[in-house]
Structures are given as structure tokens and as C-alpha cells.
Tab-separated table of N, CA and C in Angstrom:
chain	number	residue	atom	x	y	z
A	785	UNK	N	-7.795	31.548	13.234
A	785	UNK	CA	-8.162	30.374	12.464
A	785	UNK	C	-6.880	29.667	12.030
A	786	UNK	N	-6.519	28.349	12.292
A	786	UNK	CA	-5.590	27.682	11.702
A	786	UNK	C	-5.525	27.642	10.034
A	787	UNK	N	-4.639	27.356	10.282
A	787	UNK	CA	-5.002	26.356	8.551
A	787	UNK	C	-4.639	24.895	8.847
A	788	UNK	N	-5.068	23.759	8.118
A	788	UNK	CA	-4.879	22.306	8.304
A	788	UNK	C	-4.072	21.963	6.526
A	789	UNK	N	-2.866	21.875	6.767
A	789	UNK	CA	-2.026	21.246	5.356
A	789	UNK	C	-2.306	20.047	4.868
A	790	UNK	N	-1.571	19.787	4.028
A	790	UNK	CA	-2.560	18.829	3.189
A	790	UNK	C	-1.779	17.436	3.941
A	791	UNK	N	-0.883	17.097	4.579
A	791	UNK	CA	-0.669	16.341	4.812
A	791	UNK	C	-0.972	15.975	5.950
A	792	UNK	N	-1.503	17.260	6.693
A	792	UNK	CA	-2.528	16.725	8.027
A	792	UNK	C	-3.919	16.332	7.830
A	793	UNK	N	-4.561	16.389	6.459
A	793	UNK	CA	-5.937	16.333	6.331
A	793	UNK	C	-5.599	14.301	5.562
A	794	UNK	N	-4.060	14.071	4.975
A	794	UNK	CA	-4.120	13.222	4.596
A	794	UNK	C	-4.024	11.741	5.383
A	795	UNK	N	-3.081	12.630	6.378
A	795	UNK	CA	-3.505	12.003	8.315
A	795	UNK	C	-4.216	11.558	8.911
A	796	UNK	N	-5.625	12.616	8.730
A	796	UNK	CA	-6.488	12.012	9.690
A	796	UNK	C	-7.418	10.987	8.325
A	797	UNK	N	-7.056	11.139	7.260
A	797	UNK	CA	-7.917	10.127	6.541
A	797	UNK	C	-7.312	8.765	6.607
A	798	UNK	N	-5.996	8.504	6.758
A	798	UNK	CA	-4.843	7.326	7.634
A	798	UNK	C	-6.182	7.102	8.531
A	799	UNK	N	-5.618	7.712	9.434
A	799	UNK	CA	-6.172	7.094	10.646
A	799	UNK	C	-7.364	6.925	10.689
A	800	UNK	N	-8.529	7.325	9.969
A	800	UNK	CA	-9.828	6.752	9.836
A	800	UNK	C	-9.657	5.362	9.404
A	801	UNK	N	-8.775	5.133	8.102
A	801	UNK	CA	-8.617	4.185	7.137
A	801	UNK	C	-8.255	2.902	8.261
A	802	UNK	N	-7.321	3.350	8.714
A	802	UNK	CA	-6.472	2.040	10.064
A	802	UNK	C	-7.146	1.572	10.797
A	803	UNK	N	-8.715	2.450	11.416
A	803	UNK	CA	-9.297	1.934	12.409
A	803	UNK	C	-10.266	0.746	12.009
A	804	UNK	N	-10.405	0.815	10.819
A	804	UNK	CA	-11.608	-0.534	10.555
A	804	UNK	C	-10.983	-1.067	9.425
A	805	UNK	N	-9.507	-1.042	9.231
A	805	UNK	CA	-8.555	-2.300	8.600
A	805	UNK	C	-7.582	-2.781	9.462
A	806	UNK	N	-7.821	-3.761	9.609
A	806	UNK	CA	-6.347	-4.379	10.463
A	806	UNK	C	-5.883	-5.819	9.854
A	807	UNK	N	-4.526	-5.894	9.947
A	807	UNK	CA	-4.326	-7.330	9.084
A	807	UNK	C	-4.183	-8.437	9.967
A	808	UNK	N	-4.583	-10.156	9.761
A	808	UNK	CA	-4.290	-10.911	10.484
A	808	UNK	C	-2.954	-11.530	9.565
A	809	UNK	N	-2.513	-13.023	10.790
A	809	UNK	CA	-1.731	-13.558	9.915
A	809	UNK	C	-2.298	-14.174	8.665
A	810	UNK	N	-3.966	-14.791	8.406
A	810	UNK	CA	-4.180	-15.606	7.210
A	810	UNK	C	-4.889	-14.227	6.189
A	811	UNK	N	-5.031	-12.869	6.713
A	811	UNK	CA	-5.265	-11.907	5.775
A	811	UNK	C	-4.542	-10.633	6.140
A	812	UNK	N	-3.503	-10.578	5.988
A	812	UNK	CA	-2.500	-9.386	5.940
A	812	UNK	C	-2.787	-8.225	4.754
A	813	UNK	N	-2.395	-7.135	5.942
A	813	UNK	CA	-2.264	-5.484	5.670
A	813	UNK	C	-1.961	-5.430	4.342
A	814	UNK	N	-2.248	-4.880	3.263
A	814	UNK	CA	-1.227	-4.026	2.350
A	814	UNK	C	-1.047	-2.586	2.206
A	815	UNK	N	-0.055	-1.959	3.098
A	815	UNK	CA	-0.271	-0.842	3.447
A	815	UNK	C	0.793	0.083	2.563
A	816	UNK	N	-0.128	1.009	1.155
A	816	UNK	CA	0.623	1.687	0.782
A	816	UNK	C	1.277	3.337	0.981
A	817	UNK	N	2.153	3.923	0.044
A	817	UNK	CA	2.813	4.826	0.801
A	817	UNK	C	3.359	5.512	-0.941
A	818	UNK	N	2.444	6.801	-0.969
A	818	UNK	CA	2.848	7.057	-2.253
A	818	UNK	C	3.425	8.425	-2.175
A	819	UNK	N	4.901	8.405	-2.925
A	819	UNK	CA	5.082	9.795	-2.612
A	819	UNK	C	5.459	10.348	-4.196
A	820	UNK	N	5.907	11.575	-4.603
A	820	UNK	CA	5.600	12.313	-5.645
A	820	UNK	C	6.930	11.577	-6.488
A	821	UNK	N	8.064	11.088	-6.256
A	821	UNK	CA	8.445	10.289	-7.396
A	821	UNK	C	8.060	8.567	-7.224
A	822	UNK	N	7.567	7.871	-6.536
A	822	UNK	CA	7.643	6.464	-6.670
A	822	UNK	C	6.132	6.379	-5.926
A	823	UNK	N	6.272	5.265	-5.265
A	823	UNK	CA	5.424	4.310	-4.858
A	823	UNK	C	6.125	3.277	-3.762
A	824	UNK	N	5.619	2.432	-2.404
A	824	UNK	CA	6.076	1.886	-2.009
A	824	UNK	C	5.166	0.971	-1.097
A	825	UNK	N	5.059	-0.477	-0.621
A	825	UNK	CA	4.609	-1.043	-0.362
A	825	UNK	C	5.045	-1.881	0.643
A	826	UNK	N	3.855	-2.261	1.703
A	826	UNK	CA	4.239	-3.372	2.460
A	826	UNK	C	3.123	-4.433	3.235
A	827	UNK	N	3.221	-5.532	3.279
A	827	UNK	CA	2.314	-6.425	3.813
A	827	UNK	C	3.018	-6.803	5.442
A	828	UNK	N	1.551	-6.612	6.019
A	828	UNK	CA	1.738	-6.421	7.228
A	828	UNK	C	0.784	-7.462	7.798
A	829	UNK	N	1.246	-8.182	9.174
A	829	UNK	CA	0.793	-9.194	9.768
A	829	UNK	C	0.504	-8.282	11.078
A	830	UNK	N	-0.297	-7.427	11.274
A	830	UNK	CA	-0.804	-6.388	12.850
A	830	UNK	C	-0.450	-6.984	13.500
A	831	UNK	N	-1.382	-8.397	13.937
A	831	UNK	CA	-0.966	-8.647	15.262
A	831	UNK	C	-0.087	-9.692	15.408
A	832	UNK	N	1.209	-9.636	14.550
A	832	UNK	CA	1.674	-10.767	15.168
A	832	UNK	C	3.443	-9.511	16.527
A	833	UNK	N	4.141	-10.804	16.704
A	833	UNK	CA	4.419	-9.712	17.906
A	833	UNK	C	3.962	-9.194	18.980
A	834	UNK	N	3.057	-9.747	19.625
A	834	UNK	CA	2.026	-8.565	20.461
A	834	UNK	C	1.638	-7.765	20.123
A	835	UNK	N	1.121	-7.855	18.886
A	835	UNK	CA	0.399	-6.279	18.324
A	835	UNK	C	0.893	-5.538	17.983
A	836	UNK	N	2.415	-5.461	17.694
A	836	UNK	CA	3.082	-4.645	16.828
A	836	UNK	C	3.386	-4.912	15.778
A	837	UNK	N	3.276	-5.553	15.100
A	837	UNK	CA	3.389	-6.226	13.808
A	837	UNK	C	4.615	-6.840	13.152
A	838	UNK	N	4.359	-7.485	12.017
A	838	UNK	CA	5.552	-8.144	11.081
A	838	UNK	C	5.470	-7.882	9.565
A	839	UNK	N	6.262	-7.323	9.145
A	839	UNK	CA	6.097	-6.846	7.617
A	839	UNK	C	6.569	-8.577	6.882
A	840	UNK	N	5.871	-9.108	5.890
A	840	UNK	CA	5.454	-10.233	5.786
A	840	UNK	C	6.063	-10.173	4.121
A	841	UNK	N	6.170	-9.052	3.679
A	841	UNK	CA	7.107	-8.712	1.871
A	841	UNK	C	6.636	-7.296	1.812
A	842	UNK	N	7.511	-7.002	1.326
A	842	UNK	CA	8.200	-5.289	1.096
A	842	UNK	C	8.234	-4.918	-0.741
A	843	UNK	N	8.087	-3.750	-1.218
A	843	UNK	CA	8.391	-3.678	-2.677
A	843	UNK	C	8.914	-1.772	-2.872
A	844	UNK	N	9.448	-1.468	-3.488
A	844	UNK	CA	10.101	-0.487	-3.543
A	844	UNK	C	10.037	0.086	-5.099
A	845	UNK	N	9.538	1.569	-4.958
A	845	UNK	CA	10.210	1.810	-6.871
A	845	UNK	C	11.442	2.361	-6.796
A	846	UNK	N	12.559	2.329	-5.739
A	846	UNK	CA	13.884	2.320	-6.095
A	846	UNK	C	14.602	1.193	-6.964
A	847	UNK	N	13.963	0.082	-6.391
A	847	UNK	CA	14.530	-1.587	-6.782
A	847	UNK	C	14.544	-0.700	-8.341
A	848	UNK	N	15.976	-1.639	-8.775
A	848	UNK	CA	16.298	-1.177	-9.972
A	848	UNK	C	15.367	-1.495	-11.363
A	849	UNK	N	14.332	-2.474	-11.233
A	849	UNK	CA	13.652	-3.009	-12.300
A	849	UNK	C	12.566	-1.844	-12.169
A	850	UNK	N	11.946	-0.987	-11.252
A	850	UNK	CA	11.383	-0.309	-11.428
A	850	UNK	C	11.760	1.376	-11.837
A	851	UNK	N	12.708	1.788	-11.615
A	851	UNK	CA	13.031	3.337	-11.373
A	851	UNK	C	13.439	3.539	-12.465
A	852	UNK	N	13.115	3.043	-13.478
A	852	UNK	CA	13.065	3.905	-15.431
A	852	UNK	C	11.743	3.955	-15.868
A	853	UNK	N	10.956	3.397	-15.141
A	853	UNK	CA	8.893	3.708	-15.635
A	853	UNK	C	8.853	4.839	-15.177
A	854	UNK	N	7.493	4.863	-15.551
A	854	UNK	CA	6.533	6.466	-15.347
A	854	UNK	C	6.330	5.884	-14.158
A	855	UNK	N	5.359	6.917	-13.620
A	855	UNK	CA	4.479	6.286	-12.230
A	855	UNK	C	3.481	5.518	-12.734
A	856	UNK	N	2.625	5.635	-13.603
A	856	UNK	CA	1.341	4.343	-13.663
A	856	UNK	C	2.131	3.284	-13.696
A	857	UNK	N	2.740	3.421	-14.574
A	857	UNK	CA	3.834	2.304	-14.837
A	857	UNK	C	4.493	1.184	-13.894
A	858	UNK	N	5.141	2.267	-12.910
A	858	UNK	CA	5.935	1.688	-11.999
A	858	UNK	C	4.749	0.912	-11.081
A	859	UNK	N	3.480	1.951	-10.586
A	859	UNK	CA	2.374	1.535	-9.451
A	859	UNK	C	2.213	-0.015	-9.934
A	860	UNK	N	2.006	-0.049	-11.716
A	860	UNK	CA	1.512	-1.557	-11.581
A	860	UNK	C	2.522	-2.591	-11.901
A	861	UNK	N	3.740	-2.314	-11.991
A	861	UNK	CA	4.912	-3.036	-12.558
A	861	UNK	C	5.151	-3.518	-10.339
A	862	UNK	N	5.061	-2.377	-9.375
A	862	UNK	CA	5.300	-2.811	-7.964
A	862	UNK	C	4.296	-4.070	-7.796
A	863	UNK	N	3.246	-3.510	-7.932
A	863	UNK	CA	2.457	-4.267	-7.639
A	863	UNK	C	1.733	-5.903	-8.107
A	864	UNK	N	2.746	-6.133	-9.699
A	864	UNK	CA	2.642	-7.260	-9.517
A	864	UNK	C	4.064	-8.424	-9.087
A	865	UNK	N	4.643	-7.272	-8.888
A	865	UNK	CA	6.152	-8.392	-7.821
A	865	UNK	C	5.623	-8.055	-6.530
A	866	UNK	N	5.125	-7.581	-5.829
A	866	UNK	CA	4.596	-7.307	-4.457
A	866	UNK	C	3.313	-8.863	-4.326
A	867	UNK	N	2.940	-8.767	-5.380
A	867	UNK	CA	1.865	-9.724	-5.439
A	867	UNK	C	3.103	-11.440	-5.640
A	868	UNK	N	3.363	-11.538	-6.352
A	868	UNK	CA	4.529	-12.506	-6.213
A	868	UNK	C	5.549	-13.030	-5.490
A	869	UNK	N	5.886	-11.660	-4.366
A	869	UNK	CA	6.183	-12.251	-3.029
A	869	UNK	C	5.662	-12.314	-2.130
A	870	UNK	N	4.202	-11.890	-2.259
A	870	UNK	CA	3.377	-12.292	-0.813
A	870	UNK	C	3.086	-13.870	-1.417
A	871	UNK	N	2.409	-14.431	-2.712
A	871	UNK	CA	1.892	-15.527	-3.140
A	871	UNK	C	3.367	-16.788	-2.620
A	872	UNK	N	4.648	-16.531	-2.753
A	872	UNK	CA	5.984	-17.235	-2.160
A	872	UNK	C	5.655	-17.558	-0.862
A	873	UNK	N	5.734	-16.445	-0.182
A	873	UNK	CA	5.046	-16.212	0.889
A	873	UNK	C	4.254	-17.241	1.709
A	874	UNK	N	3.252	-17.737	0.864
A	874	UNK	CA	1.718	-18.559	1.357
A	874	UNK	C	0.773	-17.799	1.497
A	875	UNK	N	0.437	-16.349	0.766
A	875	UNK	CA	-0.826	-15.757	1.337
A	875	UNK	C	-1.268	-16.088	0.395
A	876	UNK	N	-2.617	-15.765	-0.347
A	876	UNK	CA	-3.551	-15.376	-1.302
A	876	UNK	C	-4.238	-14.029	-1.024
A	877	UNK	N	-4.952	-13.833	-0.208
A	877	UNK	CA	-5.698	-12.958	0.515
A	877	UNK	C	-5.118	-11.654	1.429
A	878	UNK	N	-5.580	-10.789	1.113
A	878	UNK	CA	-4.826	-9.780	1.624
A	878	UNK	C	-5.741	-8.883	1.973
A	879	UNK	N	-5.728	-7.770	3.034
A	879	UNK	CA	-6.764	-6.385	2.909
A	879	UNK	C	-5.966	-5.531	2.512
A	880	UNK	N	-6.351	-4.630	1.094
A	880	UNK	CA	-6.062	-3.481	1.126
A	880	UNK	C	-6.000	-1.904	2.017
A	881	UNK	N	-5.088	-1.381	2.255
A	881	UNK	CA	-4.715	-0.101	2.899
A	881	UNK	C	-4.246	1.002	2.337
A	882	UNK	N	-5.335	1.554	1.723
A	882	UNK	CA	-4.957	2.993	1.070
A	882	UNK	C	-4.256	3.576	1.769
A	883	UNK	N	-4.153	4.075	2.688
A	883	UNK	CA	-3.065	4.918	3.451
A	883	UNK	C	-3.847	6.340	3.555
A	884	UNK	N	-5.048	6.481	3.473
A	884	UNK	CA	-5.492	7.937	3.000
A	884	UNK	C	-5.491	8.829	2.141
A	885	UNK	N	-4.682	7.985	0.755
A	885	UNK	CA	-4.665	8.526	-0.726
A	885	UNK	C	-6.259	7.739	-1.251
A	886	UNK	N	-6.822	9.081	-1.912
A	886	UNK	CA	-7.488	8.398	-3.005
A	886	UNK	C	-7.254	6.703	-3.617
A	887	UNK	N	-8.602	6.271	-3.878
A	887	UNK	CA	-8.502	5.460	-4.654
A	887	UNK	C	-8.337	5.492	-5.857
A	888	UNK	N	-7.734	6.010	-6.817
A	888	UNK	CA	-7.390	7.075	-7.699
A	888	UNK	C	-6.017	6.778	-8.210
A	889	UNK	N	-5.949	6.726	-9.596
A	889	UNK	CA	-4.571	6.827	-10.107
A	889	UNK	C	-3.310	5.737	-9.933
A	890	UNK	N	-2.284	6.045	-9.474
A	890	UNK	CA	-1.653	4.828	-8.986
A	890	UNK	C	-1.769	3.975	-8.004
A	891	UNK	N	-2.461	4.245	-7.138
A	891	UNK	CA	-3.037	3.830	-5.631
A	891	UNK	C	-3.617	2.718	-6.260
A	892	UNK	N	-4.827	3.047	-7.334
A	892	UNK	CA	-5.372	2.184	-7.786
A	892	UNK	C	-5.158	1.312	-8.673
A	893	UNK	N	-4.114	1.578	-10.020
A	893	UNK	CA	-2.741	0.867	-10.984
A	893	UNK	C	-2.557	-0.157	-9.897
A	894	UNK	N	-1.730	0.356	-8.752
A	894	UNK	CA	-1.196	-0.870	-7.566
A	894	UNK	C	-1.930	-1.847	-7.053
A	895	UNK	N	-3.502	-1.370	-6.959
A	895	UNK	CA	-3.584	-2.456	-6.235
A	895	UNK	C	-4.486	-3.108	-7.605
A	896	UNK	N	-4.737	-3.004	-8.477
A	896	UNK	CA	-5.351	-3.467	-9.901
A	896	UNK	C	-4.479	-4.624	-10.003
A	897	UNK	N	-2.867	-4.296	-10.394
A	897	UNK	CA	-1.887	-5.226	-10.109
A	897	UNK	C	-2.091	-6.157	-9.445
A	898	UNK	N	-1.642	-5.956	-8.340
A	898	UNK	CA	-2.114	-6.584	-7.174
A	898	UNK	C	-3.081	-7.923	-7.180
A	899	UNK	N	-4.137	-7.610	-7.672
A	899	UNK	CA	-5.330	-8.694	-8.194
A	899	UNK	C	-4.515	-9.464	-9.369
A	900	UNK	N	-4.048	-8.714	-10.441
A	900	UNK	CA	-3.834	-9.483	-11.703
A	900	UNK	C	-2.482	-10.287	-11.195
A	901	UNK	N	-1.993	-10.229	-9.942
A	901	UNK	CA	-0.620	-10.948	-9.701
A	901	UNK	C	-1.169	-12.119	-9.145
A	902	UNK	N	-2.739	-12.564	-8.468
A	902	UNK	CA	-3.889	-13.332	-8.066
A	902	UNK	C	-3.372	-13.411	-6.883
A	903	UNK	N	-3.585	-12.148	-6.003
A	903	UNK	CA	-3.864	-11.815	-4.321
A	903	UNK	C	-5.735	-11.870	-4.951
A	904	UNK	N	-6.584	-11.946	-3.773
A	904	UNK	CA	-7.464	-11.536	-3.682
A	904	UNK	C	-7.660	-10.276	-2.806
A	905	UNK	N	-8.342	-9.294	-2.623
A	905	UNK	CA	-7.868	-8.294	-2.262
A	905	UNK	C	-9.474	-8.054	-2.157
């Protein structure tokens, strides 16, 4: 009997998640990426490129305005400058991309943000 780790079970919930989200250019990806000290983000245009995509604004909890919060903190402090450079940008509209984390906790702080930065989501 195998065993399946947690980051392979968090894998195949990715890849469920990816198959019936995809971003265009007038409603781009927000595909997050949470790991045990920060949070990290990116808006993604799938198909532009031939289908390999274009990251369209990026957000980081290294960036120095974030990396003295907690994590709730930081999830919704990313997420409303993430929301402020996609809106620069020209988007409004975006699909959310859990990544295969819960909707839960900061996943959800981020993309709460996210709305209150006025993406529609």
C-alpha cells in the first residue's frame, strides 16, 4: 500500500481546480500559492502566447510593505495591492484559482481583499 503525502493529495486537487478554470484576456486567472510563511499571487492571461500564458500583475509577501504582518494580515494587506495592480492594469473581472488550498483562512482573507480592492471575482 502506498501512502499519498499531503502535497500529492494537494496536487491532484490543483489539477481538478485548473481543469474547469482557465483565464481569458478580458477575465484573467488569479492563481494563488500559499506557503507556511507568506502568501503569493498572480494574474494570469492562459491563453495568450499560444496557450502558454502571460502573468498580467504579480504580488509577493516578501515585498517589504508586507513581511512584518501576521498571515491574515499579510493574505489581505496582498490582496488589496494585487487588486490595485490588476485595476492599473484595465481588468475589473477576474476568476479566482485556489490552487487546491481550502477556501479557508488566508486563501480566503486574499481573495475577500481582492473584492474590497473592486476586482469582481
Amino acid at each position: 500500500m502506498s501512502v499519498v503525502t499531503k502535497e500529492a493529495r494537494r496536487l491532484k486537487r490543483r489539477r481538478r481546480v485548473r481543469a474547469k478554470v482557465s483565464g481569458t484576456a478580458e477575465r484573467p486567472r488569479v492563481a494563488v500559492f500559499r506557503s507556511n510563511k507568506g502568501i503569493f499571487a498572480q494574474v494570469i492571461d492562459d491563453l495568450a502566447n499560444d496557450g502558454s500564458g502571460h502573468t498580467i500583475a504579480s504580488v509577493s509577501w516578501t515585498e517589504s510593505e508586507f513581511s512584518g504582518l501576521n498571515k491574515a494580515d499579510q493574505a489581505a494587506a496582498t490582496g488589496k495591492a494585487l487588486a490595485e495592480r490588476v485595476k492599473a492594469a484595465g481588468i475589473d473581472t477576474v476568476v479566482f484559482d485556489r490552487g487546491g488550498y481550502q477556501y479557508h483562512g488566508r486563501v480566503k482573507a486574499f481573495a475577500e481583499a481582492v473584492r474590497e480592492g473592486g476586482l469582481t471575482v
